[in-house]
Tab-separated table of C-alpha atoms and ligand atoms in Angstrom:
chain	number	residue	atom	x	y	z
A	13	MET	CA	0.241	-0.068	0.086
A	14	ASN	CA	1.541	3.354	-0.839
A	15	ARG	CA	0.713	5.167	2.460
A	16	LYS	CA	0.699	8.661	1.291
A	17	GLN	CA	-1.789	8.030	-1.181
A	18	ASN	CA	-4.063	5.927	0.935
A	19	PRO	CA	-3.723	6.753	4.325
A	20	HIS	CA	-5.987	5.448	7.043
A	21	ARG	CA	-9.482	7.781	7.401
A	22	ILE	CA	-9.300	8.415	11.374
A	23	ALA	CA	-12.281	9.996	13.449
A	24	LEU	CA	-11.551	11.008	16.946
A	25	VAL	CA	-13.954	10.646	19.798
A	26	GLY	CA	-13.900	12.555	23.027
A	27	VAL	CA	-11.780	15.894	21.937
A	28	GLY	CA	-10.867	16.984	25.218
A	29	LYS	CA	-12.369	19.619	27.355
A	30	ALA	CA	-12.194	23.434	26.235
A	31	GLN	CA	-12.171	24.383	30.000
A	32	LYS	CA	-10.901	22.548	32.953
A	33	ASP	CA	-12.424	22.971	36.551
A	34	SER	CA	-9.617	20.995	38.237
A	35	PRO	CA	-6.254	18.733	37.932
A	36	LYS	CA	-8.429	15.823	37.878
A	37	ASP	CA	-10.973	17.486	35.645
A	38	GLY	CA	-9.755	15.896	32.242
A	39	CYS	CA	-6.234	15.961	30.386
A	40	LYS	CA	-7.550	16.809	26.939
A	41	ILE	CA	-5.949	14.218	25.489
A	42	GLY	CA	-7.780	14.496	22.451
A	43	TYR	CA	-5.307	17.493	21.915
A	44	ILE	CA	-2.185	15.389	22.211
A	45	HIS	CA	-3.534	12.888	19.844
A	46	ALA	CA	-4.599	15.533	17.147
A	47	GLU	CA	-1.029	16.913	17.809
A	48	MET	CA	0.572	13.838	17.069
A	49	LEU	CA	-1.461	12.587	13.823
A	50	ALA	CA	-0.584	16.035	12.438
A	51	ARG	CA	2.949	14.700	12.414
A	52	GLN	CA	2.580	11.710	10.385
A	53	ALA	CA	1.311	10.603	6.920
A	54	ARG	CA	-0.031	7.164	7.646
A	55	GLY	CA	-3.621	8.351	8.547
A	56	SER	CA	-5.362	11.604	8.159
A	57	LEU	CA	-7.562	13.083	11.020
A	58	LEU	CA	-10.878	14.056	9.275
A	59	ALA	CA	-13.331	14.313	11.933
A	60	GLY	CA	-14.206	14.944	15.582
A	61	VAL	CA	-16.921	13.995	17.878
A	62	ASP	CA	-17.798	15.183	21.066
A	63	ILE	CA	-21.440	15.720	22.699
A	64	SER	CA	-20.140	19.380	23.837
A	65	GLU	CA	-20.191	21.617	20.990
A	66	GLU	CA	-18.116	23.853	22.939
A	67	ASN	CA	-15.333	21.269	23.275
A	68	LEU	CA	-15.945	20.398	19.467
A	69	GLN	CA	-15.387	23.628	18.254
A	70	ALA	CA	-12.512	25.069	20.297
A	71	TRP	CA	-10.576	21.658	19.064
A	72	ARG	CA	-11.525	21.840	15.437
A	73	GLU	CA	-10.467	25.323	15.172
A	74	LYS	CA	-7.186	24.331	17.021
A	75	PHE	CA	-6.232	21.757	14.823
A	76	GLY	CA	-8.349	23.027	11.659
A	77	VAL	CA	-10.269	19.454	11.526
A	78	PRO	CA	-12.609	19.576	8.705
A	79	GLN	CA	-15.665	17.783	10.137
A	80	GLY	CA	-17.485	17.996	13.542
A	81	PHE	CA	-20.440	15.684	15.189
A	82	THR	CA	-22.203	15.688	18.246
A	83	SER	CA	-23.654	12.154	17.225
A	84	TYR	CA	-21.089	9.333	17.161
A	85	GLU	CA	-23.657	7.166	15.332
A	86	GLU	CA	-24.050	9.819	12.759
A	87	MET	CA	-20.355	9.879	12.163
A	88	LEU	CA	-20.076	6.397	11.637
A	89	ARG	CA	-22.934	6.936	9.051
A	90	ASP	CA	-21.740	9.736	7.319
A	91	LEU	CA	-17.890	9.422	7.444
A	92	LYS	CA	-17.387	5.622	7.161
A	93	PRO	CA	-13.898	6.059	9.177
A	94	ASP	CA	-11.375	3.107	8.370
A	95	VAL	CA	-10.316	3.909	12.434
A	96	VAL	CA	-11.661	5.341	15.541
A	97	ALA	CA	-9.873	6.950	18.095
A	98	LEU	CA	-11.459	6.765	21.519
A	99	ALA	CA	-10.557	9.460	23.821
A	100	THR	CA	-13.556	9.137	25.896
A	101	TYR	CA	-14.326	7.769	29.501
A	102	VAL	CA	-13.792	4.331	30.271
A	103	GLY	CA	-17.679	3.758	30.307
A	104	SER	CA	-18.362	4.304	26.560
A	105	HIS	CA	-15.446	2.415	25.489
A	106	TYR	CA	-17.058	-0.714	24.814
A	107	PRO	CA	-20.365	0.280	23.300
A	108	MET	CA	-18.268	2.471	21.036
A	109	ILE	CA	-16.248	-0.058	20.149
A	110	GLU	CA	-19.166	-2.446	19.207
A	111	ALA	CA	-20.990	0.113	17.282
A	112	ALA	CA	-17.678	0.999	15.272
A	113	ALA	CA	-16.841	-2.592	14.418
A	114	ARG	CA	-20.578	-3.387	13.339
A	115	ALA	CA	-20.110	-0.163	11.294
A	116	GLY	CA	-17.170	-1.895	9.315
A	117	VAL	CA	-14.621	-0.020	11.088
A	118	LYS	CA	-11.314	-1.829	10.682
A	119	GLY	CA	-9.274	-0.361	13.299
A	120	VAL	CA	-9.563	1.148	16.879
A	121	PHE	CA	-7.352	3.120	19.097
A	122	CYS	CA	-8.642	3.154	22.579
A	123	GLU	CA	-7.491	5.183	25.551
A	124	LYS	CA	-6.954	3.539	28.801
A	125	PRO	CA	-8.578	2.305	31.062
A	126	PHE	CA	-9.581	-0.163	28.564
A	127	LEU	CA	-12.976	-1.582	29.375
A	128	ASN	CA	-15.481	-1.033	32.150
A	129	SER	CA	-16.568	-4.270	33.527
A	130	PRO	CA	-15.693	-8.032	33.944
A	131	ALA	CA	-18.383	-8.725	31.631
A	132	GLU	CA	-17.483	-6.346	28.793
A	133	ILE	CA	-14.364	-8.586	28.728
A	134	LYS	CA	-16.096	-11.663	27.628
A	135	LYS	CA	-18.152	-9.694	25.198
A	136	LEU	CA	-15.251	-7.885	23.661
A	137	ARG	CA	-13.472	-11.171	23.105
A	138	LEU	CA	-16.696	-12.586	21.052
A	139	LEU	CA	-16.728	-9.328	18.914
A	140	VAL	CA	-13.132	-9.265	18.134
A	141	ALA	CA	-13.747	-12.866	17.080
A	142	GLU	CA	-16.882	-12.150	15.071
A	143	THR	CA	-15.976	-8.864	13.462
A	144	GLY	CA	-12.028	-9.050	13.217
A	145	VAL	CA	-11.987	-5.744	14.410
A	146	LYS	CA	-8.200	-4.735	15.346
A	147	ILE	CA	-8.123	-2.696	18.847
A	148	VAL	CA	-4.761	-1.304	20.482
A	149	VAL	CA	-4.990	0.396	23.924
A	150	ASN	CA	-2.899	3.439	24.442
A	151	HIS	CA	-0.507	2.248	27.161
A	152	MET	CA	2.434	4.020	25.429
A	153	ARG	CA	4.670	3.454	28.233
A	154	ARG	CA	5.862	0.326	26.592
A	155	TYR	CA	7.378	2.356	24.104
A	156	GLN	CA	9.107	5.057	26.812
A	157	PRO	CA	12.988	4.370	26.521
A	158	ILE	CA	13.389	4.143	30.461
A	159	PHE	CA	10.984	1.102	30.482
A	160	VAL	CA	12.526	-0.688	27.446
A	161	HIS	CA	15.973	0.041	29.013
A	162	ALA	CA	14.759	-1.343	32.384
A	163	LYS	CA	13.320	-4.614	30.503
A	164	ALA	CA	16.436	-5.129	28.590
A	165	LEU	CA	18.348	-5.225	31.770
A	166	ILE	CA	15.908	-7.377	33.554
A	167	ASP	CA	15.978	-9.632	30.388
A	168	ALA	CA	19.869	-9.428	30.178
A	169	GLY	CA	19.757	-11.522	33.720
A	170	ARG	CA	21.615	-8.249	35.462
A	171	ILE	CA	19.348	-8.385	38.486
A	172	GLY	CA	19.026	-12.071	38.673
A	173	THR	CA	15.338	-13.307	38.673
A	174	PRO	CA	12.933	-10.517	39.178
A	175	ALA	CA	11.111	-11.284	42.721
A	176	LEU	CA	8.782	-7.911	43.510
A	177	MET	CA	8.144	-4.757	41.621
A	178	SER	CA	6.581	-2.021	43.209
A	179	ALA	CA	5.488	1.720	42.536
A	180	GLY	CA	3.124	4.095	44.272
A	181	ILE	CA	1.387	6.993	42.250
A	182	ALA	CA	0.656	9.943	44.676
A	183	ASP	CA	-2.886	11.071	44.603
A	184	TRP	CA	-4.089	8.753	41.752
A	185	ASP	CA	-6.126	5.549	41.488
A	186	LEU	CA	-5.660	2.024	40.528
A	187	SER	CA	-7.260	2.597	36.850
A	188	GLU	CA	-6.908	6.121	35.539
A	189	TRP	CA	-2.838	6.034	36.118
A	190	GLY	CA	-2.604	2.878	37.906
A	191	ALA	CA	-3.632	1.426	34.264
A	192	HIS	CA	-0.353	2.237	33.159
A	193	TRP	CA	1.752	0.821	35.974
A	194	LEU	CA	-0.019	-2.344	35.659
A	195	ASP	CA	0.468	-2.799	32.073
A	196	ILE	CA	4.558	-1.736	32.749
A	197	PHE	CA	4.640	-4.813	35.538
A	198	ARG	CA	3.007	-6.862	32.769
A	199	PHE	CA	5.848	-5.787	30.148
A	200	LEU	CA	8.614	-5.948	32.346
A	201	ASN	CA	7.437	-9.575	33.241
A	202	SER	CA	7.242	-10.361	29.422
A	203	ASP	CA	3.531	-10.480	29.973
A	204	SER	CA	3.866	-13.680	32.116
A	205	PRO	CA	0.211	-14.535	33.182
A	206	VAL	CA	-1.039	-13.342	36.552
A	207	GLN	CA	-1.998	-16.274	39.084
A	208	TRP	CA	-3.851	-14.261	41.372
A	209	ALA	CA	-4.374	-10.974	43.034
A	210	PHE	CA	-5.568	-8.815	45.913
A	211	GLY	CA	-6.612	-5.163	46.078
A	212	GLN	CA	-8.210	-2.998	48.587
A	213	THR	CA	-9.934	0.529	48.262
A	214	ARG	CA	-11.057	3.359	50.277
A	215	THR	CA	-14.004	4.420	48.105
A	216	ARG	CA	-16.076	7.700	49.450
A	217	ASP	CA	-17.858	10.305	47.085
A	218	LEU	CA	-14.878	11.035	44.521
A	219	ARG	CA	-16.086	11.149	40.868
A	220	SER	CA	-13.933	12.097	37.601
A	221	PHE	CA	-13.088	11.084	34.334
A	222	GLY	CA	-16.980	10.007	34.164
A	223	HIS	CA	-16.804	7.281	36.793
A	224	GLN	CA	-16.748	6.843	40.499
A	225	MET	CA	-12.811	6.994	41.788
A	226	GLU	CA	-11.412	5.346	44.908
A	227	GLU	CA	-9.474	8.160	47.143
A	228	HIS	CA	-6.822	5.343	47.771
A	229	GLY	CA	-6.230	1.751	46.699
A	230	MET	CA	-3.505	-0.947	46.213
A	231	GLY	CA	-3.167	-4.112	44.490
A	232	TYR	CA	-0.953	-6.834	45.206
A	233	PHE	CA	-0.723	-9.587	42.829
A	234	HIS	CA	1.466	-12.728	41.692
A	235	PHE	CA	3.033	-13.567	38.262
A	236	GLU	CA	3.563	-17.177	37.024
A	237	ASN	CA	7.208	-16.597	36.559
A	238	GLY	CA	7.313	-16.360	40.378
A	239	CYS	CA	7.556	-12.476	40.840
A	240	LYS	CA	5.068	-10.669	42.867
A	241	ALA	CA	3.962	-6.756	42.301
A	242	LEU	CA	2.627	-4.137	44.586
A	243	LEU	CA	0.718	-0.966	43.270
A	244	ASP	CA	0.026	1.966	45.656
A	245	GLY	CA	-2.437	4.413	44.469
A	246	GLY	CA	-3.043	7.475	46.988
A	247	SER	CA	0.559	7.471	47.933
A	248	ALA	CA	4.051	7.558	46.511
A	249	ILE	CA	6.822	5.430	47.685
A	250	GLY	CA	9.840	7.441	48.642
A	251	SER	CA	11.677	9.417	45.750
A	252	CYS	CA	11.149	6.855	43.339
A	253	CYS	CA	8.530	5.700	40.792
A	254	MET	CA	9.188	2.332	40.632
A	255	GLN	CA	11.468	-0.273	42.180
A	256	ILE	CA	12.415	-3.581	40.814
A	257	ASN	CA	13.842	-5.985	43.285
A	258	GLY	CA	15.695	-9.126	41.827
A	259	SER	CA	17.585	-12.345	43.514
A	260	GLU	CA	20.837	-10.376	42.578
A	261	GLY	CA	20.327	-6.834	42.153
A	262	ALA	CA	17.642	-3.950	41.685
A	263	ILE	CA	16.571	-1.394	39.661
A	264	ARG	CA	15.089	2.073	40.641
A	265	LEU	CA	13.301	4.272	38.331
A	266	VAL	CA	13.331	7.708	40.062
A	267	ASP	CA	10.941	9.126	37.413
A	268	GLU	CA	10.465	8.473	33.596
A	269	GLY	CA	13.648	9.943	32.791
A	270	ARG	CA	15.964	8.710	35.224
A	271	GLY	CA	17.079	5.330	36.965
A	272	ALA	CA	19.601	3.344	38.550
A	273	LEU	CA	21.239	-0.548	38.565
A	274	GLN	CA	22.494	-1.914	41.690
A	275	THR	CA	24.261	-5.231	41.351
A	276	LYS	CA	26.795	-7.073	43.088
A	277	ASP	CA	29.334	-5.468	40.689
A	278	GLY	CA	28.067	-1.931	41.689
A	279	PHE	CA	25.920	1.125	41.203
A	280	GLU	CA	25.572	2.603	37.665
A	281	GLU	CA	22.986	5.585	37.043
A	282	PHE	CA	21.002	6.018	33.550
A	283	THR	CA	18.931	8.565	32.127
A	284	ARG	CA	16.642	8.359	28.848
A	285	PRO	CA	14.592	10.943	27.191
A	286	SER	CA	11.172	11.135	28.329
A	287	TYR	CA	7.913	11.276	26.321
A	288	GLY	CA	9.138	12.318	22.751
A	289	PRO	CA	6.434	12.094	19.765
A	290	GLU	CA	7.455	8.485	18.682
A	291	VAL	CA	6.138	7.331	22.148
A	292	TRP	CA	2.603	8.402	21.093
A	293	LEU	CA	3.072	7.527	17.421
A	294	GLY	CA	4.721	4.113	18.429
A	295	VAL	CA	1.038	3.089	19.210
A	296	TRP	CA	-0.371	4.705	16.036
A	297	ASN	CA	2.261	2.968	13.943
A	298	ALA	CA	1.553	-0.265	15.639
A	299	LEU	CA	-2.067	0.057	14.676
A	300	PHE	CA	-1.418	0.866	11.335
A	301	ASP	CA	1.424	-2.001	10.825
A	302	TRP	CA	-1.270	-4.596	12.031
A	303	MET	CA	-3.912	-3.148	9.690
A	304	GLU	CA	-1.518	-3.189	6.857
A	305	GLY	CA	-1.022	-7.053	7.233
A	306	GLY	CA	1.566	-7.215	10.516
A	307	PRO	CA	1.165	-9.234	13.457
A	308	GLU	CA	-0.788	-8.295	16.241
A	309	PRO	CA	1.113	-5.896	18.683
A	310	ASP	CA	1.316	-6.379	22.158
A	311	LEU	CA	-0.743	-2.962	22.782
A	312	GLY	CA	-3.306	-5.178	20.824
A	313	ALA	CA	-6.580	-6.147	22.539
A	314	SER	CA	-5.449	-10.166	22.876
A	315	ASN	CA	-2.626	-9.045	25.226
A	316	GLN	CA	-4.319	-5.750	26.701
A	317	LEU	CA	-7.249	-7.780	27.743
A	318	LEU	CA	-5.169	-9.184	30.460
A	319	THR	CA	-4.039	-5.902	31.533
A	320	SER	CA	-8.100	-4.968	31.988
A	321	GLU	CA	-8.955	-8.322	33.554
A	322	LEU	CA	-5.961	-7.376	36.385
A	323	ASN	CA	-7.215	-3.593	36.992
A	324	LEU	CA	-10.827	-5.113	37.113
A	325	ALA	CA	-9.725	-7.750	39.321
A	326	LEU	CA	-8.256	-5.549	42.167
A	327	TYR	CA	-11.521	-3.855	42.273
A	328	VAL	CA	-13.190	-7.085	42.107
A	329	SER	CA	-11.177	-8.378	45.071
A	330	ALA	CA	-12.043	-5.145	47.182
A	331	LEU	CA	-15.409	-5.720	46.629
A	332	THR	CA	-15.740	-9.524	47.761
A	333	GLY	CA	-12.957	-9.128	50.566
A	334	ASP	CA	-11.129	-12.324	48.646
A	335	ARG	CA	-8.577	-12.872	46.673
A	336	VAL	CA	-9.078	-13.108	43.083
A	337	ASP	CA	-7.556	-16.264	40.994
A	338	PHE	CA	-7.072	-15.969	37.350
A	339	PRO	CA	-8.586	-16.173	34.816
A	340	LEU	CA	-11.434	-13.442	36.467
A	341	ALA	CA	-14.316	-15.698	36.736
A	342	SER	CA	-16.800	-12.737	37.651
A	343	ASP	CA	-19.803	-11.535	35.556
A	344	LEU	CA	-19.958	-8.181	37.189
A	345	ASP	CA	-21.287	-5.597	34.357
A	346	VAL	CA	-20.729	-2.426	35.988
A	347	TRP	CA	-17.462	-0.437	37.004
A	348	PRO	CA	-16.457	-2.148	40.142
A	349	VAL	CA	-15.658	1.207	42.090
A	350	ASP	CA	-19.515	2.166	41.767
A	351	ALA	CA	-20.448	-1.423	43.278
A	352	ILE	CA	-17.668	-0.807	46.035
A	353	ALA	CA	-19.552	2.625	46.503
A	354	ARG	CA	-22.801	1.203	46.606
A	355	LYS	CA	-21.930	-1.909	49.199
A	356	ASN	CA	-20.365	0.785	51.469
A	357	GLN	CA	-23.459	2.581	51.524
A	358	THR	CA	-25.496	-0.417	52.492
A	359	THR	CA	-23.142	-1.568	55.205
B	4	LIG	N1	-2.861	7.377	27.561
B	4	LIG	C1	-2.431	8.353	28.581
B	4	LIG	O1	-1.411	8.525	29.342
B	4	LIG	C2	-3.786	9.252	28.976
B	4	LIG	C3	-3.727	10.765	29.894
B	4	LIG	C4	-4.984	11.089	30.001
B	4	LIG	C5	-5.779	11.026	29.803
B	4	LIG	N2	-6.111	9.458	29.191
B	4	LIG	C6	-7.623	8.641	29.227
B	4	LIG	O2	-8.351	9.607	28.001
B	4	LIG	C7	-9.600	9.578	28.307
B	4	LIG	C8	-10.144	11.013	28.413
B	4	LIG	O3	-9.454	11.679	29.361
B	4	LIG	P1	-9.124	13.042	29.070
B	4	LIG	O4	-8.275	13.513	30.110
B	4	LIG	O5	-9.072	13.748	27.761
B	4	LIG	O6	-10.837	13.934	29.493
B	4	LIG	P2	-11.474	15.305	28.968
B	4	LIG	O7	-12.320	14.963	29.944
B	4	LIG	O8	-10.571	16.245	28.831
B	4	LIG	O9	-11.815	14.955	27.833
B	4	LIG	C9	-13.044	13.907	27.663
B	4	LIG	C10	-13.939	14.230	26.119
B	4	LIG	O10	-14.831	13.251	26.102
B	4	LIG	C11	-16.396	14.309	25.794
B	4	LIG	N3	-17.290	12.774	25.840
B	4	LIG	C12	-17.615	12.280	27.090
B	4	LIG	N4	-18.291	11.239	26.980
B	4	LIG	C13	-18.417	11.330	25.487
B	4	LIG	C14	-19.275	10.581	24.700
B	4	LIG	N5	-20.230	9.844	25.341
B	4	LIG	N6	-19.347	10.861	23.351
B	4	LIG	C15	-18.409	11.876	22.687
B	4	LIG	N7	-17.627	12.631	23.538
B	4	LIG	C16	-17.849	12.333	24.852
B	4	LIG	C17	-16.345	15.201	26.770
B	4	LIG	O11	-17.105	16.086	26.383
B	4	LIG	C18	-14.874	15.770	26.861
B	4	LIG	O12	-14.548	16.543	25.664
B	4	LIG	C19	-9.907	8.880	29.992
B	4	LIG	O13	-10.266	7.698	29.461
B	4	LIG	C20	-8.429	8.926	30.387
B	4	LIG	O14	-8.090	7.958	31.047
B	4	LIG	C21	-5.216	8.819	28.503
């Protein structure tokens, strides 16, 4: 395929708030998508969709996007895009993916958190089998150079056998930010299956990104390769964003650009550039490559359903007060943090 003559036709859904009221009141991720898509030639951003006329107008003016819709269904009917990018909140992802796949859309670029409930995991597997729709999830940190380097150190055996990975995220939850760290823990473990998980949350009345959020949550889980992982949402762990302890050494990532390796041979610091456009475009290119006949990437739905399953399992564990063994057997069909909040009100 000549990419320049035949680029993929893209519509972006959920362009981002024109006005923000608080730091947790949205990150306008649709703006970053538009900025990044303007830097490449494999796809053309032809339309935006948003339920807010104000948001839509501000975004279209800024990026010069030709068409705008306030109805997603109308956009699918009129534009017939090849690809939809979903930058809306988690509760709308599955219904939008299903509508797109049934309207003939071939590729979906979906923001994290991927799915809203355990029931949607099952539905999505069936939908993919039925329609062949290709979905990638924007856990773009798999392309962030510092994590690629940390994985290379682990794969080279520099810290021996990985034993415990830990991370803390000050003032964030297990899904909006936590989903990134859960996915990076899986990436660093070469996507070894998770065997079991415990989760706990303090849930009061915090809502953001269109859903109930916990104020503080934590997850502890075990990979089939023997490594365990601990994620503490709500509080940071020292001056470190992630620590990976192995049988013969440790890696400490101070932030997403700086880290250190400690082994019996000594201590070495390293730095890597953080967040270049190639990190975002890496995800877009992975989707385009797949749509053009390449293999499914690790950000494809087959693998990303497992990150979603882990994320939801931590909440199911908090809801049931029990350990969750994988595969997740729950049929819960609502956002689990909503179910936790309801349970708190009745107990
Ligand atoms: N990959 C990342 O690092 C990253 C970073 C930030 C946010 N996100 C994710 O992106 C998603 C959006 O977050 P945001 O921070 O951009 O939020 P935001 O509030 O800035 O933007 C969301 C937009 O979606 C629109 N919207 C809501 N429901 C809609 C619907 N049913 N149909 C059409 N439009 C709808 C809103 O009007 C708003 O313009 C969230 O799932 C969030 O987790 C990802």
